[in-house]
Structure formats: structure tokens, C-alpha cells
């Protein structure tokens, strides 16, 4: 078999079309993976609406991938045919997710532990990388809280804030603060997510239905048990960014998911935008560290994957899923498709 089903976005503002394309061959250092689950991301709305993030059309999107290794490229060590893996895809390339077979650099693939299914594994690459690069990796790419991902590092006694705790990214940021030993982890989210976010490690959930974003900093200061040195903006808009800046002390940092707009305010507080991909040259080495560290954390239950919702009809479900992301109809859950369900 040399052909596979793929999902092309024909052009910016265009439609998604299921079509055929050759199955790629793994080059040196690469794996060919039979994709078993591919998850959706809000960035795909921006590709469809404005043509961002890909160089040419038609383009294959999808960056959150889990599947089985079916071929191992020259020089690869540590992986064999049949291994279950997950990895951060690369939109607009043979490493994208909405195809039956996709490539990855072997050192940017992680093994799926036995307690995690393909869908759960596909929730991790983009959202976990974006939280981990933003919080742990060395400055300037991250806040530098734990650049070697040493599990002995501990911030006991300190407080942290995650604005948008119910986002996929925010759920992992909360869990990383828990892993780092933060004593007080405050998050801003809808009240209906309270129990779930507390199960991930939040100590306090501030209801965004009750407290306006403009009053968040005041509410945070009342709860924090130590002056806040770190806040994570998982929403990325200006109001949430201001609330984070107002919540931290001088010398503190705000990690923000919007690298286009997050700028240093020049008031002794550091605000930086996160490029949450290991394909960015500044993040590649840290991306390799994450791939080595994450499987054990998942196996030990120290990091719990997002809750998942399957879209029907395989690749044909992606367009509807992107519409739901664009119109904010996705709440506390991550959407995914199974390529083999494509008609
Ligand atoms: N820089 C990067 O590399 C990078 C990578 C990945 C994602 N991102 C960005 O990060 C953001 C989150 O992505 P995601 O995939 O994690 O999103 P997501 O899970 O689709 O986000 C949906 C959630 O956002 C919550 N929400 C919306 N507005 C909110 C607000 N003002 N305050 C608090 N919560 C709010 C909703 O909560 P309710 O249901 O309670 O309303 C919902 O649960 C997106 O903007 C995305 O583009 C950036």
C-alpha cells in the first residue's frame, strides 16, 4: 500500500477535503507512525481563517498525534516497530496529524505508558509542551522554574496563578505547579469545573462567573499565602494578561500563551509569550527532555491527561470541531478524531 487518506485544508478561508496522498518514507532519525488518534487545537482556527502557521496550501493540519510505529528510519535507537508513541506534529508537512500515516523525529516522540490510551496521549503534545516550556524551561523561552525537569525541585510555601485553568493548556499548568510543590495554586475558571480542577491540584478556584477579570488580582492577593512570583495566562487576551501582571510582585513573571501580543510591560515584571512547540529551535533540547520524562509521570499518575471527546466520522469531523473551537463551544475537554473512522 503506497497511498493513504489525508485531510487537506484547500486554502485560507477554504474547506477541508478528504483526499489521497502518498505514505511518506521515514528518513534517518525518523519514525513512520500509523496514526490512531489526532487531537484538535484552537490554532487550527487561525490557519483556516487567516492562513497563519503554514507556508503553502493545500495543507495538512493537526499537531497532537498518537499511534503505532510502523517503520523505523536509519540510525534510530530506542524505538521498534509496534511501539505506541505520541508526539507534537508539524502542520503543513509530512509530520502533520490529519493523515493515516505521519512522520516524526524519533527523539521528539514519547512512548505511551500502558495506563494511557491513544486519545489521552493525543491530548498531551501541544498543551503539555506549552505549559512545560512556559513554566519550566530556561529563560528567555520559559520562566526557568525547572530547566532540567528534576523531580526534586520544590517550591513549597510559594503561590501561583493559572488564568484559564479549564483550558487544555491550563489543566497541565495546574498539574505542573502541583508537581513543583507549590503550596497555593489559584486558578480562574467557571465554577462548574471546580471539583475537576481541584482534583488536578488547584487549591482555590475563583469563579469567572462571579469575579470580573478586572477584580481578579485583588481576589488573588487575598488568597495567596506568599507574594506571587509566577502567573500563567492560558487564555492569552489582554485583560487576562493585565490581571496576571497585577497579581504578581516586582521581579515576578507572567508566562502567556499569546506570543504575538505578550510584551514586557517595562515595570520590573517579566511578561513573555510562549512558543509551545519543540520544533522551535529554542525549544528542541527541552522538547527531548520532555519526551524522556513525561511517560513515567503519566504512568505514575503524576500528570493526568485531558478528558477527551471523540468527533464522529474520522477526518470528516475535524471541520465541525474547528467550528466549535472558534465559537467557544468547547469547555474543559479536548476534541479528537480517529483516522480509521474516515469513510
Ligand atoms: N503559544 C502556543 O504555543 C500555544 C499552544 C497551544 C495553545 N495556545 C493557546 O492557548 C489557549 C488555550 O488553548 P487550549 O487548547 O488549552 O484551549 P481550550 O481548551 O479549547 O479552551 C477552552 C476553555 O477556555 C476557557 N475560557 C475561555 N475564556 C476564558 C476566560 N476569559 N477565563 C477563563 N477561562 C476561559 C473555557 O472555560 P469555560 O468553559 O468555563 O468557559 C474553556 O474550558 C488558546 O488561546 C490557544 O490558541 C497557544
CSV table of C-alpha atoms and ligand atoms in Angstrom, one decimal:
chain,number,residue,atom,x,y,z
A,1,UNK,CA,0.0,0.0,0.0
A,2,UNK,CA,1.5,3.3,-1.0
A,3,UNK,CA,-1.5,5.7,-0.6
A,4,UNK,CA,-3.3,6.9,2.4
A,5,UNK,CA,-6.3,9.1,3.3
A,6,UNK,CA,-5.4,12.6,4.4
A,7,UNK,CA,-7.4,15.7,5.2
A,8,UNK,CA,-6.4,18.8,3.3
A,9,UNK,CA,-7.3,22.4,4.0
A,10,UNK,CA,-7.5,23.7,0.5
A,11,UNK,CA,-6.7,27.3,1.2
A,12,UNK,CA,-7.1,30.1,3.8
A,13,UNK,CA,-10.9,30.6,4.3
A,14,UNK,CA,-11.4,27.4,2.3
A,15,UNK,CA,-12.8,24.0,3.1
A,16,UNK,CA,-11.4,20.8,4.4
A,17,UNK,CA,-11.4,17.9,1.9
A,18,UNK,CA,-10.6,14.2,2.5
A,19,UNK,CA,-8.3,13.1,-0.3
A,20,UNK,CA,-5.4,10.7,-1.0
A,21,UNK,CA,-1.7,11.3,-0.7
A,22,UNK,CA,1.4,9.1,-0.8
A,23,UNK,CA,2.5,7.5,2.5
A,24,UNK,CA,5.8,9.2,3.5
A,25,UNK,CA,9.0,7.3,4.0
A,26,UNK,CA,11.0,7.8,7.2
A,27,UNK,CA,14.4,9.5,6.7
A,28,UNK,CA,17.4,9.0,9.0
A,29,UNK,CA,16.4,9.5,12.7
A,30,UNK,CA,12.7,9.4,11.9
A,31,UNK,CA,9.7,7.1,12.6
A,32,UNK,CA,6.7,6.4,10.4
A,33,UNK,CA,3.6,6.2,12.6
A,34,UNK,CA,0.2,4.7,11.9
A,35,UNK,CA,-2.0,7.5,13.5
A,36,UNK,CA,-4.6,6.1,15.9
A,37,UNK,CA,-5.8,9.4,17.4
A,38,UNK,CA,-5.3,13.0,16.3
A,39,UNK,CA,-6.5,15.9,18.5
A,40,UNK,CA,-7.6,19.4,17.6
A,41,UNK,CA,-6.2,22.8,18.7
A,42,UNK,CA,-7.5,26.4,18.6
A,43,UNK,CA,-4.5,27.4,16.4
A,44,UNK,CA,-6.2,25.5,13.5
A,45,UNK,CA,-9.0,28.1,13.5
A,46,UNK,CA,-6.3,30.7,12.7
A,47,UNK,CA,-4.9,28.6,9.9
A,48,UNK,CA,-8.4,28.3,8.3
A,49,UNK,CA,-9.3,31.9,9.0
A,50,UNK,CA,-6.1,33.8,8.2
A,51,UNK,CA,-3.7,31.3,6.6
A,52,UNK,CA,-1.3,31.5,9.7
A,53,UNK,CA,1.3,28.9,10.6
A,54,UNK,CA,1.6,27.1,7.3
A,55,UNK,CA,3.7,28.1,4.3
A,56,UNK,CA,1.6,26.7,1.5
A,57,UNK,CA,-1.8,25.3,0.6
A,58,UNK,CA,-3.4,22.8,0.3
A,59,UNK,CA,-2.1,21.9,3.8
A,60,UNK,CA,-2.5,19.1,6.2
A,61,UNK,CA,-3.1,20.3,9.8
A,62,UNK,CA,-3.1,18.5,13.1
A,63,UNK,CA,-0.3,18.7,15.8
A,64,UNK,CA,-1.4,16.3,18.5
A,65,UNK,CA,-0.7,12.8,17.4
A,66,UNK,CA,-0.7,9.3,18.9
A,67,UNK,CA,-0.2,6.0,17.1
A,68,UNK,CA,1.9,2.9,16.4
A,69,UNK,CA,5.4,2.9,14.9
A,70,UNK,CA,5.3,1.0,11.6
A,71,UNK,CA,8.7,1.8,10.2
A,72,UNK,CA,12.0,2.9,11.8
A,73,UNK,CA,14.4,5.2,9.9
A,74,UNK,CA,18.1,4.7,9.7
A,75,UNK,CA,20.1,5.3,12.9
A,76,UNK,CA,17.1,5.4,15.2
A,77,UNK,CA,17.8,3.8,18.6
A,78,UNK,CA,15.3,3.0,21.4
A,79,UNK,CA,12.2,2.5,19.2
A,80,UNK,CA,10.9,-0.5,17.3
A,81,UNK,CA,8.0,-1.4,15.1
A,82,UNK,CA,4.9,-1.8,17.2
A,83,UNK,CA,5.8,0.8,19.8
A,84,UNK,CA,2.9,3.1,20.8
A,85,UNK,CA,4.0,6.7,20.7
A,86,UNK,CA,2.8,10.3,20.9
A,87,UNK,CA,4.3,13.5,19.5
A,88,UNK,CA,3.9,17.1,18.5
A,89,UNK,CA,3.2,17.2,14.8
A,90,UNK,CA,4.2,19.9,12.4
A,91,UNK,CA,1.3,21.4,10.4
A,92,UNK,CA,1.8,21.8,6.7
A,93,UNK,CA,4.3,18.9,6.5
A,94,UNK,CA,4.5,15.1,6.4
A,95,UNK,CA,4.7,15.4,10.2
A,96,UNK,CA,1.1,16.7,10.5
A,97,UNK,CA,-1.7,14.8,12.2
A,98,UNK,CA,-4.7,14.6,9.9
A,99,UNK,CA,-3.3,11.7,7.8
A,100,UNK,CA,-3.3,8.0,8.3
A,101,UNK,CA,0.5,7.8,8.4
A,102,UNK,CA,2.7,10.6,9.7
A,103,UNK,CA,6.4,11.1,10.4
A,104,UNK,CA,8.2,12.3,13.5
A,105,UNK,CA,11.8,12.8,14.6
A,106,UNK,CA,12.4,9.8,16.9
A,107,UNK,CA,13.9,12.0,19.7
A,108,UNK,CA,10.7,14.1,19.7
A,109,UNK,CA,8.5,11.1,20.2
A,110,UNK,CA,7.5,9.7,23.6
A,111,UNK,CA,6.3,6.2,24.5
A,112,UNK,CA,2.7,5.8,25.6
A,113,UNK,CA,2.6,4.0,29.0
A,114,UNK,CA,0.1,1.1,29.4
A,115,UNK,CA,-2.4,3.1,31.6
A,116,UNK,CA,-2.9,5.8,28.8
A,117,UNK,CA,-5.0,5.2,25.6
A,118,UNK,CA,-4.3,6.7,22.2
A,119,UNK,CA,-6.9,9.6,22.6
A,120,UNK,CA,-5.5,10.6,26.0
A,121,UNK,CA,-2.0,10.5,24.6
A,122,UNK,CA,-3.0,12.8,21.8
A,123,UNK,CA,-4.1,15.4,24.3
A,124,UNK,CA,-0.6,15.9,25.5
A,125,UNK,CA,1.9,17.2,22.9
A,126,UNK,CA,0.7,20.7,22.3
A,127,UNK,CA,-1.0,21.6,25.6
A,128,UNK,CA,1.6,19.9,27.9
A,129,UNK,CA,4.5,21.3,25.9
A,130,UNK,CA,3.0,24.8,26.0
A,131,UNK,CA,2.6,24.6,29.8
A,132,UNK,CA,6.0,22.9,30.4
A,133,UNK,CA,8.0,25.1,28.0
A,134,UNK,CA,6.4,28.2,29.5
A,135,UNK,CA,6.9,27.3,33.1
A,136,UNK,CA,9.9,25.0,33.4
A,137,UNK,CA,12.4,25.7,30.5
A,138,UNK,CA,15.2,28.2,30.9
A,139,UNK,CA,14.7,31.9,30.2
A,140,UNK,CA,14.1,33.5,27.7
A,141,UNK,CA,11.9,30.7,26.3
A,142,UNK,CA,10.3,29.9,29.6
A,143,UNK,CA,10.2,31.0,33.2
A,144,UNK,CA,13.1,28.8,34.2
A,145,UNK,CA,11.4,27.1,37.1
A,146,UNK,CA,13.0,23.7,36.4
A,147,UNK,CA,15.0,23.6,33.1
A,148,UNK,CA,16.3,20.1,33.7
A,149,UNK,CA,12.9,18.7,34.8
A,150,UNK,CA,14.5,17.5,38.1
A,151,UNK,CA,11.7,16.0,40.2
A,152,UNK,CA,13.5,17.0,43.4
A,153,UNK,CA,12.9,20.7,42.6
A,154,UNK,CA,10.4,22.1,45.1
A,155,UNK,CA,8.7,25.4,45.6
A,156,UNK,CA,6.9,24.6,48.8
A,157,UNK,CA,5.5,27.6,50.6
A,158,UNK,CA,5.0,29.6,47.3
A,159,UNK,CA,1.8,30.6,45.5
A,160,UNK,CA,1.0,30.5,41.8
A,161,UNK,CA,-1.9,31.6,39.5
A,162,UNK,CA,-3.3,30.0,36.3
A,163,UNK,CA,-5.8,32.1,34.4
A,164,UNK,CA,-8.0,29.8,32.4
A,165,UNK,CA,-7.4,26.6,34.4
A,166,UNK,CA,-10.1,24.6,32.4
A,167,UNK,CA,-8.3,25.0,29.1
A,168,UNK,CA,-6.3,22.0,28.0
A,169,UNK,CA,-3.1,24.0,28.5
A,170,UNK,CA,-4.3,25.4,31.9
A,171,UNK,CA,-5.0,21.9,33.2
A,172,UNK,CA,-1.4,20.9,32.6
A,173,UNK,CA,-0.1,24.2,34.0
A,174,UNK,CA,-2.0,23.5,37.3
A,175,UNK,CA,-0.6,19.9,37.4
A,176,UNK,CA,3.0,21.2,36.8
A,177,UNK,CA,2.6,23.7,39.7
A,178,UNK,CA,1.4,20.7,41.8
A,179,UNK,CA,4.4,18.7,40.7
A,180,UNK,CA,6.7,21.6,41.6
A,181,UNK,CA,5.3,21.5,45.1
A,182,UNK,CA,3.6,24.9,45.1
A,183,UNK,CA,1.5,25.2,48.3
A,184,UNK,CA,-1.2,27.5,46.9
A,185,UNK,CA,-2.4,27.1,43.3
A,186,UNK,CA,-5.1,29.6,42.4
A,187,UNK,CA,-7.0,29.3,39.1
A,188,UNK,CA,-9.6,31.4,37.4
A,189,UNK,CA,-12.3,29.3,35.7
A,190,UNK,CA,-16.0,28.6,35.5
A,191,UNK,CA,-17.4,27.3,38.8
A,192,UNK,CA,-18.7,24.1,37.1
A,193,UNK,CA,-15.0,23.0,36.7
A,194,UNK,CA,-14.2,23.4,40.4
A,195,UNK,CA,-14.1,19.8,41.6
A,196,UNK,CA,-12.2,18.7,38.5
A,197,UNK,CA,-9.6,21.4,38.7
A,198,UNK,CA,-9.1,20.7,42.4
A,199,UNK,CA,-8.5,17.0,41.5
A,200,UNK,CA,-5.7,18.2,39.3
A,201,UNK,CA,-4.1,20.3,42.1
A,202,UNK,CA,-5.8,23.7,42.2
A,203,UNK,CA,-6.1,24.7,45.9
A,204,UNK,CA,-8.5,27.6,45.0
A,205,UNK,CA,-10.8,28.1,42.1
A,206,UNK,CA,-12.0,31.7,41.5
A,207,UNK,CA,-15.3,31.6,39.6
A,208,UNK,CA,-15.1,33.7,36.5
A,209,UNK,CA,-18.9,34.0,36.5
A,210,UNK,CA,-18.7,35.8,39.9
A,211,UNK,CA,-15.4,37.8,39.9
A,212,UNK,CA,-14.9,40.1,36.9
A,213,UNK,CA,-11.4,39.8,35.3
A,214,UNK,CA,-10.7,43.4,36.4
A,215,UNK,CA,-11.1,42.3,40.1
A,216,UNK,CA,-9.1,39.1,39.8
A,217,UNK,CA,-5.8,40.4,41.1
A,218,UNK,CA,-7.4,41.7,44.3
A,219,UNK,CA,-9.1,38.3,44.8
A,220,UNK,CA,-5.8,36.5,44.2
A,221,UNK,CA,-3.9,38.7,46.7
A,222,UNK,CA,-6.5,37.8,49.4
A,223,UNK,CA,-5.9,34.1,48.9
A,224,UNK,CA,-2.2,33.9,48.2
A,225,UNK,CA,-0.1,32.6,51.1
A,226,UNK,CA,3.1,34.2,49.7
A,227,UNK,CA,3.6,37.1,47.3
A,228,UNK,CA,3.0,35.7,43.8
A,229,UNK,CA,6.2,35.4,41.7
A,230,UNK,CA,4.6,33.5,38.8
A,231,UNK,CA,1.3,33.6,36.9
A,232,UNK,CA,0.3,31.6,33.7
A,233,UNK,CA,-2.1,33.2,31.3
A,234,UNK,CA,-3.7,30.2,29.4
A,235,UNK,CA,-6.2,32.5,27.7
A,236,UNK,CA,-3.8,35.0,26.1
A,237,UNK,CA,-6.0,38.0,25.9
A,238,UNK,CA,-5.1,41.5,27.1
A,239,UNK,CA,-7.5,41.5,30.1
A,240,UNK,CA,-6.2,38.2,31.4
A,241,UNK,CA,-2.6,39.3,30.9
A,242,UNK,CA,-3.2,42.5,32.9
A,243,UNK,CA,-4.8,40.5,35.7
A,244,UNK,CA,-1.7,38.3,35.8
A,245,UNK,CA,0.6,41.3,35.8
A,246,UNK,CA,-1.4,42.9,38.6
A,247,UNK,CA,-1.3,39.7,40.6
A,248,UNK,CA,2.5,39.3,40.7
A,249,UNK,CA,5.2,41.1,42.6
A,250,UNK,CA,8.0,43.1,41.1
A,251,UNK,CA,10.6,40.7,39.8
A,252,UNK,CA,7.8,38.2,39.1
A,253,UNK,CA,6.9,36.6,35.7
A,254,UNK,CA,3.9,36.0,33.5
A,255,UNK,CA,4.0,33.2,31.0
A,256,UNK,CA,1.5,33.9,28.3
A,257,UNK,CA,0.1,31.6,25.6
A,258,UNK,CA,-0.1,34.5,23.1
A,259,UNK,CA,3.4,35.1,21.7
A,260,UNK,CA,2.1,37.7,19.2
A,261,UNK,CA,0.9,40.1,21.9
A,262,UNK,CA,2.6,39.3,25.2
A,263,UNK,CA,5.2,42.0,25.7
A,264,UNK,CA,7.3,43.1,28.7
A,265,UNK,CA,5.4,45.9,30.5
A,266,UNK,CA,8.7,47.6,31.5
A,267,UNK,CA,7.7,47.9,35.2
A,268,UNK,CA,10.1,45.4,36.7
A,269,UNK,CA,7.8,42.5,36.0
A,270,UNK,CA,8.6,40.0,33.2
A,271,UNK,CA,5.9,39.1,30.7
A,272,UNK,CA,6.8,36.7,27.9
A,273,UNK,CA,5.0,34.8,25.1
A,274,UNK,CA,5.4,31.0,24.8
A,275,UNK,CA,6.2,29.2,21.6
A,276,UNK,CA,4.9,25.9,22.8
A,277,UNK,CA,6.5,23.7,20.1
A,278,UNK,CA,9.6,21.6,20.3
A,279,UNK,CA,10.1,22.3,16.6
A,280,UNK,CA,11.1,25.9,17.5
A,281,UNK,CA,15.0,25.8,17.6
A,282,UNK,CA,15.0,27.4,21.1
A,283,UNK,CA,12.9,24.6,22.5
A,284,UNK,CA,14.2,21.5,20.8
A,285,UNK,CA,16.6,20.3,23.5
A,286,UNK,CA,14.0,20.8,26.2
A,287,UNK,CA,11.5,19.0,24.0
A,288,UNK,CA,13.7,16.0,24.0
A,289,UNK,CA,13.9,16.2,27.8
A,290,UNK,CA,10.1,16.3,28.0
A,291,UNK,CA,9.7,13.2,25.8
A,292,UNK,CA,12.0,11.3,28.1
A,293,UNK,CA,10.4,12.5,31.3
A,294,UNK,CA,6.7,12.5,30.6
A,295,UNK,CA,5.9,8.8,30.1
A,296,UNK,CA,6.9,7.9,33.7
A,297,UNK,CA,5.0,10.9,35.1
A,298,UNK,CA,1.9,9.6,33.2
A,299,UNK,CA,2.5,6.0,34.4
A,300,UNK,CA,2.8,7.2,38.0
A,301,UNK,CA,-0.4,9.3,37.7
A,302,UNK,CA,1.5,12.5,38.5
A,303,UNK,CA,0.3,14.0,35.2
A,304,UNK,CA,-3.3,13.1,34.2
A,305,UNK,CA,-4.3,13.6,30.5
A,306,UNK,CA,-7.2,15.9,29.5
A,307,UNK,CA,-10.7,14.5,29.3
A,308,UNK,CA,-11.4,13.6,25.6
A,309,UNK,CA,-14.4,13.8,23.3
A,310,UNK,CA,-14.4,11.8,20.0
A,311,UNK,CA,-15.7,13.6,16.9
A,312,UNK,CA,-17.6,11.2,14.6
A,313,UNK,CA,-16.7,10.2,11.0
A,314,UNK,CA,-12.9,10.5,11.4
A,315,UNK,CA,-11.3,13.3,9.4
A,316,UNK,CA,-14.7,14.5,8.3
A,317,UNK,CA,-15.4,15.5,11.9
A,318,UNK,CA,-12.5,18.0,12.0
A,319,UNK,CA,-14.3,20.9,10.3
A,320,UNK,CA,-17.2,20.8,12.8
A,321,UNK,CA,-14.7,20.5,15.7
A,322,UNK,CA,-12.8,23.6,14.5
A,323,UNK,CA,-16.2,25.5,14.3
A,324,UNK,CA,-16.9,24.6,17.9
A,325,UNK,CA,-13.4,25.8,19.0
A,326,UNK,CA,-13.9,29.0,17.0
A,327,UNK,CA,-17.3,29.7,18.6
A,328,UNK,CA,-16.1,28.8,22.1
A,329,UNK,CA,-18.3,25.7,22.3
A,330,UNK,CA,-15.6,23.5,23.9
A,331,UNK,CA,-15.4,23.5,27.7
A,332,UNK,CA,-12.9,21.6,29.8
A,333,UNK,CA,-12.4,18.9,27.2
A,334,UNK,CA,-10.2,18.1,24.2
A,335,UNK,CA,-11.6,17.0,20.8
A,336,UNK,CA,-10.1,14.3,18.8
A,337,UNK,CA,-10.7,12.1,15.7
A,338,UNK,CA,-9.7,8.6,14.7
A,339,UNK,CA,-8.3,8.5,11.2
A,340,UNK,CA,-9.6,4.9,10.6
A,341,UNK,CA,-13.2,6.1,11.0
A,342,UNK,CA,-12.9,8.3,7.9
A,343,UNK,CA,-15.3,7.0,5.1
B,1,LIG,N1,1.6,29.6,22.3
B,1,LIG,C1,1.4,28.4,22.0
B,1,LIG,O1,2.3,27.7,21.5
B,1,LIG,C2,0.0,27.8,22.2
B,1,LIG,C3,-0.1,26.4,22.2
B,1,LIG,C4,-1.4,25.9,22.5
B,1,LIG,C5,-2.4,26.7,22.8
B,1,LIG,N2,-2.2,28.1,22.7
B,1,LIG,C6,-3.3,29.0,23.0
B,1,LIG,O2,-3.7,28.7,24.4
B,1,LIG,C7,-5.1,29.0,24.6
B,1,LIG,C8,-5.7,27.8,25.2
B,1,LIG,O3,-5.7,26.7,24.3
B,1,LIG,P1,-6.4,25.3,24.7
B,1,LIG,O4,-6.4,24.4,23.6
B,1,LIG,O5,-6.0,24.9,26.0
B,1,LIG,O6,-7.9,25.9,24.8
B,1,LIG,P2,-9.3,25.2,25.1
B,1,LIG,O7,-9.1,24.0,26.0
B,1,LIG,O8,-10.0,25.0,23.8
B,1,LIG,O9,-10.0,26.4,25.9
B,1,LIG,C9,-11.4,26.3,26.2
B,1,LIG,C10,-11.6,26.7,27.7
B,1,LIG,O10,-11.3,28.1,27.8
B,1,LIG,C11,-12.0,28.6,28.9
B,1,LIG,N3,-12.0,30.0,28.8
B,1,LIG,C12,-12.4,30.8,27.8
B,1,LIG,N4,-12.3,32.1,28.1
B,1,LIG,C13,-11.9,32.2,29.4
B,1,LIG,C14,-11.6,33.3,30.3
B,1,LIG,N5,-11.7,34.5,29.9
B,1,LIG,N6,-11.2,33.0,31.5
B,1,LIG,C15,-11.1,31.7,31.9
B,1,LIG,N7,-11.3,30.6,31.1
B,1,LIG,C16,-11.7,30.9,29.9
B,1,LIG,C17,-13.3,27.9,28.8
B,1,LIG,O11,-13.8,27.8,30.0
B,1,LIG,P3,-15.4,27.7,30.3
B,1,LIG,O12,-15.9,26.5,29.6
B,1,LIG,O13,-15.5,27.7,31.7
B,1,LIG,O14,-16.0,29.0,29.7
B,1,LIG,C18,-13.0,26.5,28.2
B,1,LIG,O15,-12.9,25.5,29.1
B,1,LIG,C19,-5.6,29.3,23.2
B,1,LIG,O16,-5.7,30.7,23.0
B,1,LIG,C20,-4.6,28.7,22.2
B,1,LIG,O17,-4.6,29.3,21.0
B,1,LIG,C21,-1.0,28.6,22.5
